[in-house]
Tab-separated table of C-alpha atoms in Angstrom:
chain	number	residue	atom	x	y	z
A	1	MET	CA	-35.504	21.601	9.410
A	2	LEU	CA	-31.792	21.010	8.744
A	3	LEU	CA	-32.674	18.353	6.164
A	4	PHE	CA	-35.017	20.830	4.461
A	5	PHE	CA	-32.257	23.392	3.898
A	6	GLN	CA	-29.734	20.661	3.118
A	7	SER	CA	-32.048	19.312	0.415
A	8	ILE	CA	-32.522	22.761	-1.115
A	9	LEU	CA	-28.750	23.284	-1.099
A	10	VAL	CA	-27.878	19.937	-2.699
A	11	TYR	CA	-30.659	19.851	-5.299
A	12	GLY	CA	-30.100	23.535	-6.021
A	13	LEU	CA	-26.368	22.995	-6.514
A	14	MET	CA	-26.976	20.090	-8.892
A	15	ALA	CA	-29.468	22.140	-10.922
A	16	TRP	CA	-27.135	25.174	-10.984
A	17	VAL	CA	-24.108	23.164	-12.163
A	18	MET	CA	-26.114	21.490	-14.922
A	19	THR	CA	-27.546	24.846	-16.005
A	20	TYR	CA	-24.172	26.622	-15.904
A	21	TYR	CA	-22.403	24.028	-18.027
A	22	GLY	CA	-25.461	23.694	-20.249
A	23	HIS	CA	-25.035	27.367	-21.179
A	24	ILE	CA	-21.333	26.766	-21.889
A	25	ALA	CA	-22.126	23.745	-24.077
A	26	TYR	CA	-24.694	25.796	-26.001
A	27	LYS	CA	-22.246	28.660	-26.531
A	28	ASN	CA	-19.642	26.211	-27.820
A	29	GLN	CA	-22.070	24.719	-30.319
A	30	TYR	CA	-23.728	27.985	-31.336
A	31	PRO	CA	-21.285	30.888	-30.733
A	32	GLN	CA	-23.641	33.265	-32.585
A	33	GLY	CA	-26.850	31.726	-31.269
A	34	ILE	CA	-28.990	28.886	-32.568
A	35	GLU	CA	-29.722	30.816	-35.769
A	36	GLY	CA	-25.973	31.001	-36.541
A	37	VAL	CA	-23.208	28.504	-37.234
A	38	ASP	CA	-23.519	25.036	-35.693
A	39	ARG	CA	-19.953	24.049	-34.774
A	40	PHE	CA	-20.985	20.489	-33.902
A	41	GLN	CA	-22.877	19.788	-37.122
A	42	ASN	CA	-20.040	18.065	-38.961
A	43	LYS	CA	-18.303	16.674	-35.879
A	44	LYS	CA	-18.564	13.064	-34.811
A	45	LEU	CA	-19.081	13.246	-31.058
A	46	THR	CA	-18.543	9.712	-29.797
A	47	PHE	CA	-19.357	8.661	-26.251
A	48	VAL	CA	-15.664	8.833	-25.310
A	49	SER	CA	-15.179	12.273	-26.867
A	50	LEU	CA	-18.287	13.428	-25.014
A	51	LEU	CA	-16.546	12.713	-21.702
A	52	ALA	CA	-13.509	14.749	-22.797
A	53	LYS	CA	-15.541	17.979	-22.891
A	54	SER	CA	-15.696	19.755	-19.528
A	55	TYR	CA	-19.139	21.194	-20.250
A	56	PHE	CA	-20.472	17.642	-20.580
A	57	ILE	CA	-18.451	15.720	-18.002
A	58	MET	CA	-18.663	18.236	-15.134
A	59	PRO	CA	-22.475	18.182	-14.757
A	60	ILE	CA	-22.404	14.391	-15.225
A	61	LEU	CA	-19.836	13.996	-12.436
A	62	ILE	CA	-21.733	16.272	-10.033
A	63	PHE	CA	-24.964	14.388	-10.716
A	64	CYS	CA	-23.248	11.049	-10.113
A	65	PHE	CA	-21.336	12.205	-7.017
A	66	PHE	CA	-24.405	13.312	-5.075
A	67	SER	CA	-26.340	10.274	-6.292
A	68	ALA	CA	-23.554	8.004	-5.026
A	69	ILE	CA	-23.428	9.397	-1.483
A	70	ARG	CA	-27.173	9.830	-0.976
A	71	TYR	CA	-29.001	8.113	1.873
A	72	LYS	CA	-32.586	6.859	1.548
A	73	VAL	CA	-33.248	9.123	-1.427
A	74	GLY	CA	-35.527	6.947	-3.530
A	75	VAL	CA	-37.637	4.034	-2.341
A	76	ASP	CA	-35.167	1.562	-3.866
A	77	PHE	CA	-32.167	2.857	-1.906
A	78	GLY	CA	-32.211	0.242	0.857
A	79	ALA	CA	-32.745	-2.668	-1.534
A	80	TYR	CA	-29.893	-1.664	-3.853
A	81	LYS	CA	-27.543	-1.140	-0.938
A	82	ARG	CA	-28.474	-4.551	0.476
A	83	PHE	CA	-28.059	-6.210	-2.920
A	84	PHE	CA	-24.521	-4.875	-3.245
A	85	TYR	CA	-23.397	-6.171	0.129
A	86	GLU	CA	-25.030	-9.540	-0.535
A	87	ILE	CA	-23.069	-9.800	-3.778
A	88	LEU	CA	-19.933	-8.628	-1.993
A	89	ASN	CA	-20.286	-11.249	0.744
A	90	TYR	CA	-22.022	-14.146	-1.010
A	91	GLY	CA	-21.334	-13.550	-4.702
A	92	ARG	CA	-25.028	-13.210	-5.542
A	93	VAL	CA	-28.277	-11.557	-4.508
A	94	LEU	CA	-29.994	-13.796	-1.972
A	95	ASP	CA	-33.457	-12.899	-3.268
A	96	GLU	CA	-33.311	-14.972	-6.433
A	97	GLY	CA	-34.678	-13.152	-9.474
A	98	ALA	CA	-34.710	-9.761	-7.742
A	99	VAL	CA	-32.313	-8.211	-10.244
A	100	GLU	CA	-31.238	-8.818	-13.819
A	101	PRO	CA	-27.751	-10.036	-14.871
A	102	ALA	CA	-26.353	-6.607	-15.812
A	103	PHE	CA	-26.866	-5.280	-12.297
A	104	THR	CA	-25.135	-8.344	-10.839
A	105	TYR	CA	-22.185	-7.996	-13.222
A	106	ILE	CA	-21.738	-4.308	-12.431
A	107	SER	CA	-21.969	-5.030	-8.701
A	108	LYS	CA	-19.348	-7.768	-8.937
A	109	PHE	CA	-17.125	-5.434	-10.957
A	110	THR	CA	-17.296	-2.688	-8.331
A	111	ALA	CA	-16.853	-5.217	-5.510
A	112	ALA	CA	-13.496	-6.130	-7.051
A	113	PHE	CA	-12.280	-2.579	-6.374
A	114	THR	CA	-14.059	-1.501	-3.206
A	115	ASP	CA	-15.967	-2.931	-0.283
A	116	ASN	CA	-18.549	-0.128	-0.136
A	117	HIS	CA	-21.506	0.666	-2.360
A	118	TYR	CA	-20.572	4.219	-3.410
A	119	LEU	CA	-18.869	3.210	-6.655
A	120	LEU	CA	-21.845	1.064	-7.666
A	121	PHE	CA	-24.282	3.915	-7.037
A	122	PHE	CA	-21.991	6.268	-8.963
A	123	ILE	CA	-21.938	3.935	-11.973
A	124	LEU	CA	-25.719	3.424	-11.901
A	125	ALA	CA	-26.283	7.206	-11.887
A	126	PHE	CA	-23.654	7.597	-14.619
A	127	LEU	CA	-25.497	5.140	-16.852
A	128	GLN	CA	-28.663	7.213	-16.446
A	129	ILE	CA	-27.428	10.749	-16.994
A	130	SER	CA	-24.695	9.973	-19.543
A	131	PHE	CA	-27.211	8.366	-21.920
A	132	ILE	CA	-29.288	11.559	-21.824
A	133	TYR	CA	-26.261	13.789	-22.382
A	134	TYR	CA	-25.098	11.562	-25.218
A	135	ALA	CA	-28.528	11.762	-26.847
A	136	LEU	CA	-28.522	15.575	-26.593
A	137	ARG	CA	-24.841	16.205	-27.324
A	138	LYS	CA	-25.695	17.913	-30.627
A	139	LYS	CA	-28.889	19.476	-29.251
A	140	THR	CA	-27.238	21.522	-26.509
A	141	TYR	CA	-30.137	23.971	-26.360
A	142	ALA	CA	-31.948	21.118	-24.585
A	143	LEU	CA	-29.221	20.943	-21.921
A	144	VAL	CA	-29.446	24.549	-20.731
A	145	TYR	CA	-32.472	24.043	-18.454
A	146	LEU	CA	-32.273	20.273	-18.184
A	147	GLY	CA	-30.977	20.376	-14.608
A	148	ILE	CA	-33.833	22.615	-13.493
A	149	ALA	CA	-36.390	20.370	-15.177
A	150	ILE	CA	-34.892	17.174	-13.722
A	151	MET	CA	-34.702	18.512	-10.182
A	152	LEU	CA	-37.919	20.546	-9.965
A	153	ASN	CA	-40.239	18.228	-11.888
A	154	PHE	CA	-39.533	15.252	-9.594
A	155	THR	CA	-37.601	13.426	-12.338
A	156	TYR	CA	-34.506	13.063	-10.155
A	157	HIS	CA	-36.483	11.184	-7.539
A	158	SER	CA	-37.974	8.980	-10.213
A	159	LEU	CA	-34.439	8.171	-11.399
A	160	MET	CA	-33.429	7.302	-7.843
A	161	ASN	CA	-36.537	5.111	-7.355
A	162	GLY	CA	-36.717	2.767	-10.333
A	163	VAL	CA	-32.956	2.857	-10.898
A	164	ARG	CA	-32.553	-0.148	-13.184
A	165	GLN	CA	-35.676	0.581	-15.224
A	166	ASN	CA	-34.695	4.223	-15.572
A	167	ILE	CA	-31.274	3.193	-16.881
A	168	ALA	CA	-33.120	1.365	-19.657
A	169	ALA	CA	-35.402	4.390	-20.148
A	170	CYS	CA	-32.441	6.781	-20.403
A	171	ALA	CA	-30.828	4.394	-22.876
A	172	PHE	CA	-34.027	4.609	-24.937
A	173	VAL	CA	-33.521	8.373	-25.234
A	174	ALA	CA	-30.144	7.659	-26.837
A	175	MET	CA	-31.721	4.983	-29.088
A	176	ILE	CA	-34.198	7.348	-30.765
A	177	PRO	CA	-31.915	8.112	-33.771
A	178	LEU	CA	-31.686	4.348	-34.372
A	179	VAL	CA	-35.482	4.045	-34.353
A	180	LEU	CA	-36.000	6.756	-36.970
A	181	GLU	CA	-34.159	4.918	-39.784
A	182	ILE	CA	-35.175	1.410	-40.803
A	183	LYS	CA	-31.609	0.487	-41.765
A	184	LYS	CA	-30.531	1.114	-38.166
A	185	TRP	CA	-33.200	-1.131	-36.651
A	186	PRO	CA	-30.862	-4.124	-36.189
A	187	TRP	CA	-28.786	-1.903	-33.891
A	188	PHE	CA	-31.934	-0.744	-32.119
A	189	VAL	CA	-33.045	-4.316	-31.491
A	190	LEU	CA	-29.596	-5.209	-30.125
A	191	CYS	CA	-29.691	-2.174	-27.831
A	192	VAL	CA	-33.130	-3.153	-26.532
A	193	LEU	CA	-31.946	-6.706	-25.856
A	194	ALA	CA	-28.988	-5.245	-23.950
A	195	ALA	CA	-31.370	-3.013	-21.979
A	196	THR	CA	-33.413	-6.056	-20.922
A	197	LEU	CA	-30.294	-7.297	-19.132
A	198	MET	CA	-30.699	-4.289	-16.838
A	199	HIS	CA	-34.501	-4.439	-16.605
A	200	LYS	CA	-36.619	-7.044	-18.349
A	201	SER	CA	-39.497	-4.628	-18.969
A	202	ALA	CA	-37.313	-2.927	-21.611
A	203	VAL	CA	-38.731	-5.401	-24.139
A	204	ILE	CA	-41.698	-3.015	-24.394
A	205	LEU	CA	-39.375	-0.639	-26.275
A	206	LEU	CA	-39.718	-2.775	-29.404
A	207	PRO	CA	-43.439	-2.006	-29.973
A	208	ILE	CA	-42.874	1.575	-28.823
A	209	GLY	CA	-40.091	1.868	-31.398
A	210	LEU	CA	-42.406	0.549	-34.112
A	211	ILE	CA	-45.012	3.182	-33.231
A	212	VAL	CA	-42.300	5.856	-33.304
A	213	TYR	CA	-41.089	4.785	-36.736
A	214	LEU	CA	-44.516	4.420	-38.330
A	215	ILE	CA	-46.355	7.351	-36.722
A	216	LEU	CA	-44.710	9.572	-34.142
A	217	GLN	CA	-41.816	10.927	-36.191
A	218	ARG	CA	-44.148	12.194	-38.903
A	219	GLY	CA	-45.591	15.225	-37.109
A	220	THR	CA	-47.633	16.412	-34.159
A	221	LEU	CA	-51.361	16.800	-33.708
A	222	SER	CA	-52.902	20.248	-33.789
A	223	ILE	CA	-52.821	22.108	-30.496
A	224	SER	CA	-56.611	22.084	-30.178
A	225	ILE	CA	-56.762	18.287	-30.629
A	226	GLN	CA	-53.975	17.792	-28.086
A	227	LEU	CA	-55.762	19.951	-25.532
A	228	ALA	CA	-59.005	18.071	-26.177
A	229	ILE	CA	-57.266	14.731	-25.590
A	230	VAL	CA	-55.769	16.004	-22.316
A	231	ALA	CA	-59.240	17.181	-21.225
A	232	ILE	CA	-60.743	13.773	-22.027
A	233	CYS	CA	-57.975	12.031	-20.079
A	234	PHE	CA	-58.692	14.296	-17.111
A	235	ILE	CA	-62.425	13.511	-17.243
A	236	PHE	CA	-61.779	9.760	-17.326
A	237	MET	CA	-58.915	9.809	-14.817
A	238	ASP	CA	-58.795	6.489	-12.905
A	239	LYS	CA	-62.255	5.595	-14.268
A	240	ILE	CA	-61.290	3.103	-16.957
A	241	ASP	CA	-61.964	-0.524	-16.081
A	242	THR	CA	-58.620	-2.292	-16.110
A	243	SER	CA	-59.906	-5.609	-14.790
A	244	TYR	CA	-59.059	-7.201	-18.143
A	245	ILE	CA	-55.413	-7.068	-17.050
A	246	GLU	CA	-56.312	-9.911	-14.648
A	247	ASN	CA	-54.231	-8.427	-11.883
A	248	LEU	CA	-52.963	-4.871	-11.878
A	249	PHE	CA	-50.019	-5.706	-9.691
A	250	LEU	CA	-49.157	-8.602	-11.973
A	251	LEU	CA	-48.399	-5.977	-14.611
A	252	GLY	CA	-45.974	-4.451	-12.146
A	253	GLU	CA	-44.447	-7.877	-11.518
A	254	LYS	CA	-43.986	-8.407	-15.252
A	255	ALA	CA	-42.156	-5.071	-15.247
A	256	GLY	CA	-39.819	-6.335	-12.555
A	257	TYR	CA	-41.716	-5.378	-9.399
A	258	SER	CA	-42.935	-8.031	-7.002
A	259	ALA	CA	-46.183	-7.603	-5.098
A	260	GLU	CA	-44.149	-6.770	-2.005
A	261	LYS	CA	-42.249	-4.060	-3.858
A	262	ALA	CA	-45.500	-2.688	-5.259
A	263	ASP	CA	-46.896	-2.429	-1.730
A	264	ALA	CA	-43.739	-0.619	-0.629
A	265	TYR	CA	-44.093	1.911	-3.427
A	266	VAL	CA	-47.731	2.538	-2.667
A	267	ALA	CA	-46.829	3.136	0.987
A	268	GLN	CA	-43.785	5.353	0.407
A	269	GLU	CA	-44.068	6.881	-3.041
A	270	LEU	CA	-46.650	9.240	-4.487
A	271	THR	CA	-48.666	6.409	-6.070
A	272	ASP	CA	-51.898	6.640	-4.094
A	273	LYS	CA	-52.617	10.311	-4.454
A	274	SER	CA	-55.347	12.782	-5.205
A	275	PHE	CA	-55.054	15.140	-8.129
A	276	GLY	CA	-54.234	18.147	-5.981
A	277	PHE	CA	-51.871	21.100	-6.075
A	278	TRP	CA	-48.972	19.108	-7.552
A	279	GLY	CA	-51.163	17.634	-10.279
A	280	TYR	CA	-52.774	20.939	-11.275
A	281	THR	CA	-49.464	22.817	-11.398
A	282	SER	CA	-47.836	19.987	-13.370
A	283	TYR	CA	-50.534	20.058	-16.014
A	284	LEU	CA	-50.568	23.841	-16.091
A	285	VAL	CA	-46.921	23.612	-17.152
A	286	TYR	CA	-47.617	20.729	-19.562
A	287	ILE	CA	-50.473	22.620	-21.200
A	288	THR	CA	-48.166	25.617	-21.601
A	289	ILE	CA	-45.688	23.325	-23.370
A	290	ILE	CA	-48.468	22.024	-25.640
A	291	ILE	CA	-49.480	25.568	-26.561
A	292	TYR	CA	-45.866	26.401	-27.430
A	293	SER	CA	-45.155	23.121	-29.233
A	294	LYS	CA	-45.904	24.275	-32.776
A	295	LYS	CA	-43.869	27.460	-32.342
A	296	ILE	CA	-40.912	25.498	-31.012
A	297	LEU	CA	-41.200	22.926	-33.805
A	298	LEU	CA	-41.149	25.708	-36.395
A	299	TRP	CA	-38.237	27.422	-34.599
A	300	LEU	CA	-36.255	24.156	-34.695
A	301	LYS	CA	-37.063	23.801	-38.402
A	302	ASN	CA	-39.339	20.787	-37.895
A	303	ASP	CA	-36.545	18.738	-36.380
A	304	THR	CA	-37.551	15.069	-36.526
A	305	LEU	CA	-35.832	14.224	-33.245
A	306	PHE	CA	-37.734	16.957	-31.403
A	307	THR	CA	-40.999	15.911	-33.075
A	308	THR	CA	-40.501	12.336	-31.898
A	309	MET	CA	-39.503	13.259	-28.365
A	310	TYR	CA	-42.377	15.706	-28.093
A	311	ASN	CA	-44.914	13.067	-29.163
A	312	LEU	CA	-43.515	10.615	-26.597
A	313	PHE	CA	-43.757	13.377	-23.989
A	314	PHE	CA	-47.386	14.047	-24.949
A	315	ILE	CA	-48.339	10.373	-24.734
A	316	SER	CA	-46.630	10.133	-21.337
A	317	ILE	CA	-48.661	12.958	-19.803
A	318	CYS	CA	-51.883	11.501	-21.219
A	319	ILE	CA	-51.139	8.027	-19.822
A	320	ASN	CA	-50.128	9.512	-16.479
A	321	LEU	CA	-53.387	11.468	-16.316
A	322	LEU	CA	-55.659	8.640	-17.461
A	323	PHE	CA	-54.087	6.046	-15.124
A	324	TYR	CA	-53.092	8.413	-12.355
A	325	ASN	CA	-52.979	5.797	-9.573
A	326	ASN	CA	-52.269	2.643	-11.561
A	327	PHE	CA	-48.938	1.315	-10.310
A	328	GLY	CA	-48.189	-1.100	-13.151
A	329	ILE	CA	-49.006	1.249	-16.007
A	330	GLY	CA	-47.244	4.072	-14.176
A	331	ARG	CA	-44.067	1.996	-13.989
A	332	LEU	CA	-44.182	1.054	-17.666
A	333	ASN	CA	-44.772	4.728	-18.443
A	334	TYR	CA	-41.217	5.409	-17.194
A	335	TYR	CA	-40.063	4.754	-20.763
A	336	LEU	CA	-42.042	7.808	-21.884
A	337	THR	CA	-41.912	10.113	-18.843
A	338	ILE	CA	-38.141	10.310	-19.231
A	339	PHE	CA	-38.823	12.702	-22.128
A	340	GLN	CA	-40.700	15.175	-19.905
A	341	PRO	CA	-37.656	17.060	-18.527
A	342	ILE	CA	-36.108	17.208	-22.006
A	343	ILE	CA	-39.175	18.817	-23.575
A	344	MET	CA	-39.637	21.096	-20.561
A	345	SER	CA	-36.017	22.203	-20.872
A	346	ILE	CA	-36.472	23.018	-24.568
A	347	MET	CA	-39.617	25.038	-23.824
A	348	LEU	CA	-37.803	27.022	-21.122
A	349	PHE	CA	-34.923	27.664	-23.508
A	350	TYR	CA	-37.285	28.831	-26.247
A	351	THR	CA	-39.088	31.291	-23.971
A	352	TYR	CA	-35.696	32.550	-22.785
A	353	LYS	CA	-34.170	33.047	-26.248
A	354	VAL	CA	-37.191	34.330	-28.193
A	355	LYS	CA	-37.548	37.697	-26.520
A	356	THR	CA	-41.143	38.851	-26.143
A	357	SER	CA	-42.900	40.173	-23.062
A	358	LEU	CA	-45.211	37.142	-22.979
A	359	ASN	CA	-42.320	34.681	-23.323
A	360	THR	CA	-40.458	36.395	-20.491
A	361	TYR	CA	-43.488	36.133	-18.198
A	362	ILE	CA	-44.050	32.501	-19.175
A	363	HIS	CA	-40.382	31.631	-18.651
A	364	ARG	CA	-40.196	33.220	-15.217
A	365	GLY	CA	-43.661	32.016	-14.229
A	366	VAL	CA	-42.922	28.362	-15.025
A	367	ILE	CA	-39.637	28.426	-13.094
A	368	ILE	CA	-41.290	30.143	-10.112
A	369	ILE	CA	-44.152	27.617	-10.081
A	370	LEU	CA	-41.770	24.658	-10.318
A	371	THR	CA	-39.515	26.078	-7.590
A	372	LEU	CA	-42.246	27.012	-5.109
A	373	ARG	CA	-44.113	23.730	-5.369
A	374	PHE	CA	-40.875	21.747	-5.020
A	375	ILE	CA	-39.968	23.701	-1.880
A	376	MET	CA	-43.482	23.076	-0.563
A	377	LEU	CA	-43.054	19.357	-1.253
A	378	LEU	CA	-39.748	19.268	0.626
A	379	TYR	CA	-41.252	21.154	3.548
A	380	SER	CA	-44.314	18.900	3.710
A	381	THR	CA	-42.118	15.795	4.017
A	382	LEU	CA	-40.588	17.073	7.260
A	383	SER	CA	-43.666	15.968	9.195
A	384	SER	CA	-44.213	12.663	7.363
A	385	VAL	CA	-42.588	9.254	7.450
A	386	ASN	CA	-41.548	9.584	3.798
A	387	GLU	CA	-37.753	9.568	3.725
A	388	SER	CA	-37.314	9.116	-0.007
A	389	ILE	CA	-37.441	12.806	-0.963
A	390	LEU	CA	-35.313	14.854	1.455
A	391	TYR	CA	-31.613	14.645	0.637
A	392	LYS	CA	-29.430	12.937	3.235
A	393	PHE	CA	-25.759	11.950	3.088
A	394	ASP	CA	-24.683	8.330	3.446
A	395	LEU	CA	-21.150	9.107	4.607
A	396	PHE	CA	-19.655	7.310	7.595
A	397	ARG	CA	-22.680	5.023	7.964
């Protein structure tokens, strides 16, 4: 029971800090509200200047600190910890091909300064969250509820599971402006090639980027069509014949997951699951976002970046629904699911700022649903062998 309350305290603190500083960032960008003056519009906020702002760096540091000292949070925890100490002692990972060069370089860099893994885990978490903050540095309305969305929608645990792949996915969020303009595509291609050094599956970002440029930035489908597509995906959930892929787990291997790792995920992660309470509440929230999408798009003056991110979010929830228990496709879908907390955060901000009775009920209702189901999830893990969800400290071990 101690771990239950400890988890609520730690995850709650992380969400609160990110929300608190998200409000400060928003107030600094829009002192009179989003309809007023945008103080960041004509400013060039580089990555370095981003880290000089307390309302950006403080939530990043808190996120990284608790991610660095976690213990068995995320299925990958033990493997990453072992990899570091193998590199520290032998100069390489003993399981040849288990990690890409960028991870090895970062591990060797941290090993030059310290003989424990905390700095490595801090840097890995920093690469994840800083890319997202950099991408949203001039869209601070998306940062206000980002912490709540990351913590309560299970995104944090996804980040702590597929760490290397999620670094590439978070980098993709920051690459979106490069994708939208053809003249910036050489930079996009270089960024994707760099991302493959962290996780080889990042090569899939090239065709995704092409789809974004040609189709997804141009607008969203009507709400009725979107809802119909979601309904169709629900009807055909896990019913599509994927035998043409030759071997489903081979797809996972191509994405950087061996058959042994795939088995470990199936055993420890929520990969072999029925569409129960968590699934229904998730899609209740997603459908609410779909219903609000056109209003939000109009409110943001048809912002191309939001349009693109929303379409990637929509595709992610459809893929997740259609291939609910497909490990390989689920892993590749990481490059799209990373947009879910961003879009959820924007929806929560919209229902908070646009004051109507309905919006107030929706805003509070979504947060209550997300909070209660997350608490239920934490409580349910107390009696199971799943250690990857409850927060534990790795100090003095």
